[in-house]
Coordinates of C-alpha atoms in Angstrom, one line a residue:
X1 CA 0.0 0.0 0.0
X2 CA 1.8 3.2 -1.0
X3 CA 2.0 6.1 2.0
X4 CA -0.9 7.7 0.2
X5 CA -3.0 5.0 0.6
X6 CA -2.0 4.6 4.2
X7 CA -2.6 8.3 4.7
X8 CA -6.1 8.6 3.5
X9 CA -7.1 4.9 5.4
X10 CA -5.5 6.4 9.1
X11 CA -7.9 9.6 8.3
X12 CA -11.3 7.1 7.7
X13 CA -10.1 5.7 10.4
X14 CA -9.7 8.8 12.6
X15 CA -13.1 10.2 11.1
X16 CA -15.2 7.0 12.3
X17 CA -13.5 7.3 15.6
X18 CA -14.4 10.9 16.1
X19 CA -18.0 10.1 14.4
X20 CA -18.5 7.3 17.7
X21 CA -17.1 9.7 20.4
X22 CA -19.5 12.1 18.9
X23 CA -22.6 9.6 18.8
X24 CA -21.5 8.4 23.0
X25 CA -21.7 12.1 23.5
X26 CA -25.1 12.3 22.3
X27 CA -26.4 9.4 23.5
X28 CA -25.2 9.5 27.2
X29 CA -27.2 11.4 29.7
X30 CA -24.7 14.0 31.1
X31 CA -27.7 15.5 33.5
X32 CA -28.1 11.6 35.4
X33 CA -31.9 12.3 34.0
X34 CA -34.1 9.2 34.6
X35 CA -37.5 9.5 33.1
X36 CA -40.5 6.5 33.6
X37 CA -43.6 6.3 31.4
X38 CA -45.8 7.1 30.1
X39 CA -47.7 4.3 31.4
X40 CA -50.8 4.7 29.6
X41 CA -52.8 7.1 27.2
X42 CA -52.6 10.9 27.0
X43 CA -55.2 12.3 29.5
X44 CA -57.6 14.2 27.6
X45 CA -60.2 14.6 30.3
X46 CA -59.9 14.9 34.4
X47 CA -62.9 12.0 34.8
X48 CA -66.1 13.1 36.6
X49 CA -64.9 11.1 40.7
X50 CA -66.4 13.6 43.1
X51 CA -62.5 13.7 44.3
X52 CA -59.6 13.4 41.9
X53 CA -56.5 13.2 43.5
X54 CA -55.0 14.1 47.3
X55 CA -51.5 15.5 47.4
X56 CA -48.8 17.7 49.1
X57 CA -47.1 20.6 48.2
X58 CA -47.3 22.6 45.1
X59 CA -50.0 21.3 42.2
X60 CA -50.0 21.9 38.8
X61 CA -52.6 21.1 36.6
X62 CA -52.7 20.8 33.0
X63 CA -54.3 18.4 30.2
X64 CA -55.8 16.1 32.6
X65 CA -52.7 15.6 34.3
X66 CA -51.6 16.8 38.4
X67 CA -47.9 17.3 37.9
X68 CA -46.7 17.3 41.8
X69 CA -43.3 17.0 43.5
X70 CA -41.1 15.4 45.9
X71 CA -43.1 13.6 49.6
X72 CA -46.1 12.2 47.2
X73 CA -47.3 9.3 47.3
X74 CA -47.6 7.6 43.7
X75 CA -49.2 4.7 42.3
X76 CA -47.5 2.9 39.7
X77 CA -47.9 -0.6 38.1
X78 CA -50.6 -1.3 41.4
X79 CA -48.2 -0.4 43.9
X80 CA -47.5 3.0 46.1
X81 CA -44.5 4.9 46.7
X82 CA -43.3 7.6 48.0
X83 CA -41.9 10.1 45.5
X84 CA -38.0 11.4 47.2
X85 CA -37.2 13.5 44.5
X86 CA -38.3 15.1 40.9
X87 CA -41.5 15.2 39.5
X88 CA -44.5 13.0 38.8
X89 CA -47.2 13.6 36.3
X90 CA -50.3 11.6 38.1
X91 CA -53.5 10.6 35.6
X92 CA -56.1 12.4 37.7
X93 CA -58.6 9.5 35.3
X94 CA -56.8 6.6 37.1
X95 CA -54.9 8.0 39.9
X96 CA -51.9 6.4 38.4
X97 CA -48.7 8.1 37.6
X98 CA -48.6 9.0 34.0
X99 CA -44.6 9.5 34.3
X100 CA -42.1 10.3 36.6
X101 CA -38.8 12.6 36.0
X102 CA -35.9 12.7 38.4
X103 CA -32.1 13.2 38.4
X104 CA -30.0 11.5 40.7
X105 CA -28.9 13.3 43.5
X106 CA -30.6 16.4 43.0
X107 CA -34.0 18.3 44.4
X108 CA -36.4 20.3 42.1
X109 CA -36.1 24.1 43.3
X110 CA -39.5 25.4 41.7
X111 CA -41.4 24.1 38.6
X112 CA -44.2 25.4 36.6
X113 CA -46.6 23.7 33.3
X114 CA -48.1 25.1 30.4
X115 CA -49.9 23.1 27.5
X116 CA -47.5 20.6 26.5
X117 CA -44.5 21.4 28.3
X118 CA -43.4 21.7 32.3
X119 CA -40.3 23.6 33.0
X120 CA -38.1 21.8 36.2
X121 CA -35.0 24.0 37.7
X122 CA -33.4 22.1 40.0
X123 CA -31.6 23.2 42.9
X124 CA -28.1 23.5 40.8
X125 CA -29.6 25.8 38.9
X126 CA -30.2 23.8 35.8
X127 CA -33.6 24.7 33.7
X128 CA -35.3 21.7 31.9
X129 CA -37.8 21.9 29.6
X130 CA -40.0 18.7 29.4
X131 CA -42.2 17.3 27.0
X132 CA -45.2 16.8 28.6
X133 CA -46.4 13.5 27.0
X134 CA -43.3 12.0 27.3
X135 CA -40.9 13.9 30.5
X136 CA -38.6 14.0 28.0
X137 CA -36.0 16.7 27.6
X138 CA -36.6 19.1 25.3
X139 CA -33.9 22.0 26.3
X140 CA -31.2 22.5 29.2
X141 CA -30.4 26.2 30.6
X142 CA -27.4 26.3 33.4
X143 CA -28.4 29.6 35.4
X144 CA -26.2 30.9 38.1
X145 CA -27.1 32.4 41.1
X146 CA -30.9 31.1 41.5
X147 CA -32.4 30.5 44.8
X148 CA -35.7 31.5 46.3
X149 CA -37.4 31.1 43.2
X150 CA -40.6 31.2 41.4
X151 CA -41.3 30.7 37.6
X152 CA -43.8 32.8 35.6
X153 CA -45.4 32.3 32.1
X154 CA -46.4 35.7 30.4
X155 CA -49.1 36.5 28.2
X156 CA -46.7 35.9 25.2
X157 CA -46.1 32.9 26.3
X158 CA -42.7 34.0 27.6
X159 CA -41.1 32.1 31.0
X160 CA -39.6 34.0 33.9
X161 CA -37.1 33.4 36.1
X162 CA -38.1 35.2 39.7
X163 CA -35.1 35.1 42.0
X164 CA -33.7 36.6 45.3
X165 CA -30.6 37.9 43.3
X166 CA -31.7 37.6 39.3
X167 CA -34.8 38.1 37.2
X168 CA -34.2 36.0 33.8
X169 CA -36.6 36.3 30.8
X170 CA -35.7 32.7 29.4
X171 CA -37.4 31.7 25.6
X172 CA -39.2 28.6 26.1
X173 CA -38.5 27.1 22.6
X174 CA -35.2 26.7 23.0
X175 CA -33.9 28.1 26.5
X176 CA -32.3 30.9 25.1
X177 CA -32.1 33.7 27.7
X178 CA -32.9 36.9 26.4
X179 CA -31.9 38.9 29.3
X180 CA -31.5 39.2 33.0
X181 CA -31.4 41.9 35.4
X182 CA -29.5 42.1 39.0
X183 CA -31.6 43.8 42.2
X184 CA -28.9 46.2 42.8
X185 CA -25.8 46.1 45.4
X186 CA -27.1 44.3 49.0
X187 CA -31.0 44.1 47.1
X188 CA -32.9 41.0 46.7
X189 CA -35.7 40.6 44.7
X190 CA -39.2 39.4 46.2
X191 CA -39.2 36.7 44.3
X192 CA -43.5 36.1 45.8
X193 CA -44.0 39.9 44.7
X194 CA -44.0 39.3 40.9
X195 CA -46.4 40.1 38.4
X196 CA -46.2 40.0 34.7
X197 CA -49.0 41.8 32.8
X198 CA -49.2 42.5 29.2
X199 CA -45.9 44.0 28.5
X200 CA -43.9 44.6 31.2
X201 CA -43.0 42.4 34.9
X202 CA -43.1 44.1 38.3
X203 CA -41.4 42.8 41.4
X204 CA -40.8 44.5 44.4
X205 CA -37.5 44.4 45.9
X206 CA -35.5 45.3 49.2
X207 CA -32.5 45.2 51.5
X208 CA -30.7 42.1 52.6
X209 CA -29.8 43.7 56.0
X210 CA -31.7 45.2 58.8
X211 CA -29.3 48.5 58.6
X212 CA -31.9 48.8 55.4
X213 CA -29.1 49.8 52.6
X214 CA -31.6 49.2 50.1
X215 CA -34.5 51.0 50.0
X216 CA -37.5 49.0 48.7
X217 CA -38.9 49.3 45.3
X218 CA -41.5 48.5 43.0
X219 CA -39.5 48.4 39.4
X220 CA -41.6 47.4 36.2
X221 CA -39.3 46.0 33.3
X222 CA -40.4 45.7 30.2
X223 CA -40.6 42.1 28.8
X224 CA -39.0 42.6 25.4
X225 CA -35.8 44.3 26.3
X226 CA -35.1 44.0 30.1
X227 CA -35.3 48.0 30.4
X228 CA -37.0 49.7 33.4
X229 CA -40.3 50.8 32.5
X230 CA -40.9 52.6 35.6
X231 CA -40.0 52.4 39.4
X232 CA -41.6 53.7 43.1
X233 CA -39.9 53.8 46.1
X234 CA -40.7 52.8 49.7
X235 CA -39.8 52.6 52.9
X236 CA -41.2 49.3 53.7
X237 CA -40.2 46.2 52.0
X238 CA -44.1 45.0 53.0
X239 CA -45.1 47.8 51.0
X240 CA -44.1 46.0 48.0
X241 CA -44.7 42.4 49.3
X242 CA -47.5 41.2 47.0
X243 CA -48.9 43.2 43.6
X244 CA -51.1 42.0 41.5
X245 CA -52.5 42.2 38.2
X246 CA -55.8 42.6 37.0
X247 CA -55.9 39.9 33.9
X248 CA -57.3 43.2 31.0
X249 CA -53.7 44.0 31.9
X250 CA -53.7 47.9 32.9
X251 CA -53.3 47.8 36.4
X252 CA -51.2 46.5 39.5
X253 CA -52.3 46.4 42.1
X254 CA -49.9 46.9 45.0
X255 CA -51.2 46.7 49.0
X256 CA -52.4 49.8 48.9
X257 CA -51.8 51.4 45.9
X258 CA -52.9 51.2 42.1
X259 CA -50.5 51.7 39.3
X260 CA -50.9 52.0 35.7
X261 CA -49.2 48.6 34.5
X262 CA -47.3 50.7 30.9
X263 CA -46.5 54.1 32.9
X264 CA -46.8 53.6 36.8
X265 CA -48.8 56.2 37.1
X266 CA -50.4 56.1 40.3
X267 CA -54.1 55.3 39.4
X268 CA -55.5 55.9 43.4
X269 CA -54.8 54.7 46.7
X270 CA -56.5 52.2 48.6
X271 CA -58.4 52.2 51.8
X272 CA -58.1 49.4 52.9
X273 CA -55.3 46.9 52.1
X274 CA -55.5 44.5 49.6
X275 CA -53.7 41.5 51.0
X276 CA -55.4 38.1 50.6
X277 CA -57.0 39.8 47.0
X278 CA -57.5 38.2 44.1
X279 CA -57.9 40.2 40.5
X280 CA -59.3 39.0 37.0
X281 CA -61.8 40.3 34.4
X282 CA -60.2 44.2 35.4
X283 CA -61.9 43.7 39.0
X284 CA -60.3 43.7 42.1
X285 CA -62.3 40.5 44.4
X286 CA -62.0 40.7 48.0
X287 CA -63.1 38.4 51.0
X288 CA -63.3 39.4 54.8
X289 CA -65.6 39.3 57.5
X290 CA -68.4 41.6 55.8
X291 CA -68.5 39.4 52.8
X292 CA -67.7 38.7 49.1
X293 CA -67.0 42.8 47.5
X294 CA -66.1 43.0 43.6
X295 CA -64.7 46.4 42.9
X296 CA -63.2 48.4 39.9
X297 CA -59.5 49.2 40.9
X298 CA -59.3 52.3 38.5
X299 CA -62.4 54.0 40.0
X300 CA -62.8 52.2 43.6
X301 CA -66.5 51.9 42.8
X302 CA -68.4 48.8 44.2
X303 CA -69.6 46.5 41.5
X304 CA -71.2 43.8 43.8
X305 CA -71.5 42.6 47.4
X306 CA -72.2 39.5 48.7
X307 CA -72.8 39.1 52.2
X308 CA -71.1 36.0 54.5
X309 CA -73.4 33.2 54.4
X310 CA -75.0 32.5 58.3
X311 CA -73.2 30.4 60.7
X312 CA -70.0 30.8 57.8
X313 CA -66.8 32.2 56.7
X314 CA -64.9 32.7 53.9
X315 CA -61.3 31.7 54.0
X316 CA -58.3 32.6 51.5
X317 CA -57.9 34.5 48.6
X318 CA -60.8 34.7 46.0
X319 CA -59.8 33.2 42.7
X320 CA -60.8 34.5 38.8
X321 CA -61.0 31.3 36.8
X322 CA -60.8 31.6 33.1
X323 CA -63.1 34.4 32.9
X324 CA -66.3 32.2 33.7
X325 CA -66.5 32.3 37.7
X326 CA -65.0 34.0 41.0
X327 CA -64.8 31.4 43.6
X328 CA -63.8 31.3 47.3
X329 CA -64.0 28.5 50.1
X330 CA -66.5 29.2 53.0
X331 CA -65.8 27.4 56.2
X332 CA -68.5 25.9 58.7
X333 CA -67.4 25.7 61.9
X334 CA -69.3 22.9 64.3
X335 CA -68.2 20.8 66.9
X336 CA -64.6 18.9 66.1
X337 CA -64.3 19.1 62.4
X338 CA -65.3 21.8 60.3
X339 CA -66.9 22.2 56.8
X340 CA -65.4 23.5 53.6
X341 CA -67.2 24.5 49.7
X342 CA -65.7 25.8 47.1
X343 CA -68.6 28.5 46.1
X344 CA -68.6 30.4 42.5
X345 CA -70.3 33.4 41.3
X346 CA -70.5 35.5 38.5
X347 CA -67.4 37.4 38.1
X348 CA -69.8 40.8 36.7
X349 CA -72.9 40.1 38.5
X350 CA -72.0 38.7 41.6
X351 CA -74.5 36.1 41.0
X352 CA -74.2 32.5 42.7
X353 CA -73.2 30.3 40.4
X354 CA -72.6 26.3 42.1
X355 CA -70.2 24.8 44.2
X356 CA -68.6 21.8 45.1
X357 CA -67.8 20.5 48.7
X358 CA -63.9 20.4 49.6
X359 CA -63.1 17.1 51.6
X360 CA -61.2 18.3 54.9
X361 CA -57.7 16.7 54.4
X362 CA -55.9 18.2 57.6
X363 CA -54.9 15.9 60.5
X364 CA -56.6 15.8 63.3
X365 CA -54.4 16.0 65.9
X366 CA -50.8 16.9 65.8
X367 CA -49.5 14.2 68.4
X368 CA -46.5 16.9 70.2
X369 CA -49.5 19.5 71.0
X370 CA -52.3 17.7 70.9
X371 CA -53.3 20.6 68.5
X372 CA -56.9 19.9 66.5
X373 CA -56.3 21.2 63.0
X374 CA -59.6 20.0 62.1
X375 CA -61.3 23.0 63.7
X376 CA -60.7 26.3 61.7
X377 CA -58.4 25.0 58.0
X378 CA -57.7 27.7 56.0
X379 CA -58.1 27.1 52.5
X380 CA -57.6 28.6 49.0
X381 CA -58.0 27.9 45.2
X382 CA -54.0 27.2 44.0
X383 CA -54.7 26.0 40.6
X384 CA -57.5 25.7 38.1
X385 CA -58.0 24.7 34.4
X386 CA -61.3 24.8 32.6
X387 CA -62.0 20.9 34.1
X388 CA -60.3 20.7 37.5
X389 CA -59.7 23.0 40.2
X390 CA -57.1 22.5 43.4
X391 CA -57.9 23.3 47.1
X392 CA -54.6 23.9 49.1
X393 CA -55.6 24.0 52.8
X394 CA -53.5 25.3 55.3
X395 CA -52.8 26.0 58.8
X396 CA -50.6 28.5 60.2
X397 CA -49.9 26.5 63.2
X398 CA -49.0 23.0 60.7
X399 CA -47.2 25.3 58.4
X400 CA -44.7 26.4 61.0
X401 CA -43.9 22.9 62.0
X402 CA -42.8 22.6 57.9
X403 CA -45.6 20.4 56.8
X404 CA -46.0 20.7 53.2
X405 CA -49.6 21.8 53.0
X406 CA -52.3 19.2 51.8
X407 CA -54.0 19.9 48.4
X408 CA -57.3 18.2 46.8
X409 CA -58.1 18.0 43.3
X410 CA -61.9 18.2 42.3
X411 CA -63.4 18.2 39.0
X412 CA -64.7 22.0 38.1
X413 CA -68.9 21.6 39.0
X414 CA -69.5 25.4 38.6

């Protein structure tokens, strides 16, 4: 074989090698993903079982499916486990898992779903996009600097990236991030105190110290570019601890103040705070003592009232869902155990509109205190889609022993 020969047969040779390498590369999971499922067909529908599903923690529900994380219990192939880290899609039809996603050694930091895809960032601060059919990884997004976090969908269908030292506007079809913004020197971003409307985000921020070097802030930045729209100072970080936004997508409402969501105009100022508020429909929905009140942020003018039912209270934050109903759970008190129903009206007319009744899925008795939680549960809508609905119910006592709160799944009667 002359040298020429031997030449062009050692570069094949090299080429094929480099060729496998590239192929292993691939192929092997450098994340130590593991995904199970999907054990059975695409939910298409939540089922019509008075009670769909009983779970812990956060709840997300999408196409059929409760995508839950880490301390549930989950069925699969007829037997129970407990899920110790990840995510599992459960088949609210069968109570089944649908598929599971985890990666070893690591804990899911926040996650968030949206038709077809759920978005995972784990505690590394590595962002996952999953098929949601499938758990299958679509894109990965290594973000520094990420704890405390929450993550946001936008009207545009954008993601966000809420954290204690970053806000990151990340493209969901391929993880691409288009830009990020820093708090400031010894800031930290609320990450609970953000609120995307129709083109901008506003979070409120504050110092990291007690000495207060950071003044807090409500800063709106516009979704396209990252720029400040507009910005109001305060004195208290609690000033700026929860905004929200009316879903037409003019206002925010802050805990006592209403701003323009595109200039920051200050529209009025509240009397009465606005904690434990919902918004939706451009009306501002709160619940107390007096009753049910539906009012128009821009104008403060009462729409509707309805009054406490007798011998009830309402508990949590009132809840817009998808334009058809504003529902809130009232609470019977009697004897050892109380009562809960998820009750719906119209969101213009403040006429009833149905119910359903919320199983009570608190312990009993906390065994160190002897504590009844049975009693007085708070409760709250968490999630809703145009077939199911989820009850998280909650009790400040339970909650400051660390218990992940318990959340039911019912199908949407209203």
């Amino acid at each position: 074989m002359t040298r020429r020969r031997w030449a062009i047969a050692v570069a094949a040779v090299a080429v094929l090698a480099l060729a496998g390498c590239g192929g292993w590369w691939l192929a092997t999971d450098h994340h130590g993903e593991r995904v199970s499922g999907p054990y059975g067909g695409y939910p298409g529908t939540a089922g019509t079982r008075a009670e769909l599903g009983r779970f812990t923690g956060p709840v997300r529900l999408v196409d059929g499916l409760a995508v839950v994380g880490a301390g549930n219990r989950i069925r699969t192939g007829g037997k129970a486990e407990t899920l110790r880290a990840g995510l599992a899609a459960v088949d609210l039809r069968t109570g089944s898992a649908f598929w599971t996603y985890r990666r070893d050694g690591h804990d899911v930091q926040a996650f968030t779903v949206s038709r077809g895809a759920a978005y995972v960032l784990w505690e590394d601060g590595l962002l996952v996009r999953l098929d949601l059919r499938t758990a299958r990884s679509v894109w990965h997004r290594q973000l520094d600097h990420v704890t405390n976090v929450h993550l946001l969908g936008t009207a545009g269908g954008g993601l966000l990236v809420v954290a204690e030292q970053a806000l990151v506007a990340v493209d969901p079809a391929d993880g691409t991030v288009r830009w990020q913004v820093r708090p400031g020197q010894e800031c930290v971003f609320n990450a609970r105190a953000a609120a995307p409307a129709l083109r901008v985000v506003v979070v409120g921020s504050g110092s990291t110290s007690s000495a207060g070097a950071c003044p807090g802030r409500i800063r709106a930045y516009r979704l396209d570019s990252g720029r400040v729209a507009w910005q109001h100072g305060s004195d208290r970080l609690d000033a700026v601890a929860g905004p929200l936004v009316a879903t037409d997508d003019t206002t925010v409402v802050g805990t006592d103040t209403v701003w323009d969501a595109d200039s920051g105009r200050t529209v009025r100022t509240l009397r009465d705070v606005t904690d434990g508020s919902g918004t939706g429909g451009g009306l501002l929905f709160r619940a107390d003592g007096n009753g049910l009140t539906a009012t128009d942020p821009r104008t403060g003018r009462r729409v509707w009232r309805q009054p406490v039912p007798a011998g009830r209270t309402f508990t949590g934050t009132p809840a817009y869902l998808d334009g058809g109903h504003v529902c809130v759970v009232v609470r019977t008190t009697g004897g050892d155990t109380a009562t809960l129903r998820l009750t719906c009206y119209a969101p213009r007319t403040g006429e009833a509109a149905g119910g359903t009744d919320v199983p009570v899925v608190a312990p009993d008795v906390d065994p160190a205190s002897q504590r009844q939680f049975r009693r007085r549960p708070d409760a709250y809508v968490s999630d809703a889609t145009p077939r199911t609905v989820a009850v998280t119910e909650t009790d400040p006592y339970l909650m400051g022993l660390g218990a992940e709160p318990p959340v039911v799944v019912l199908p949407r009667q209203p």
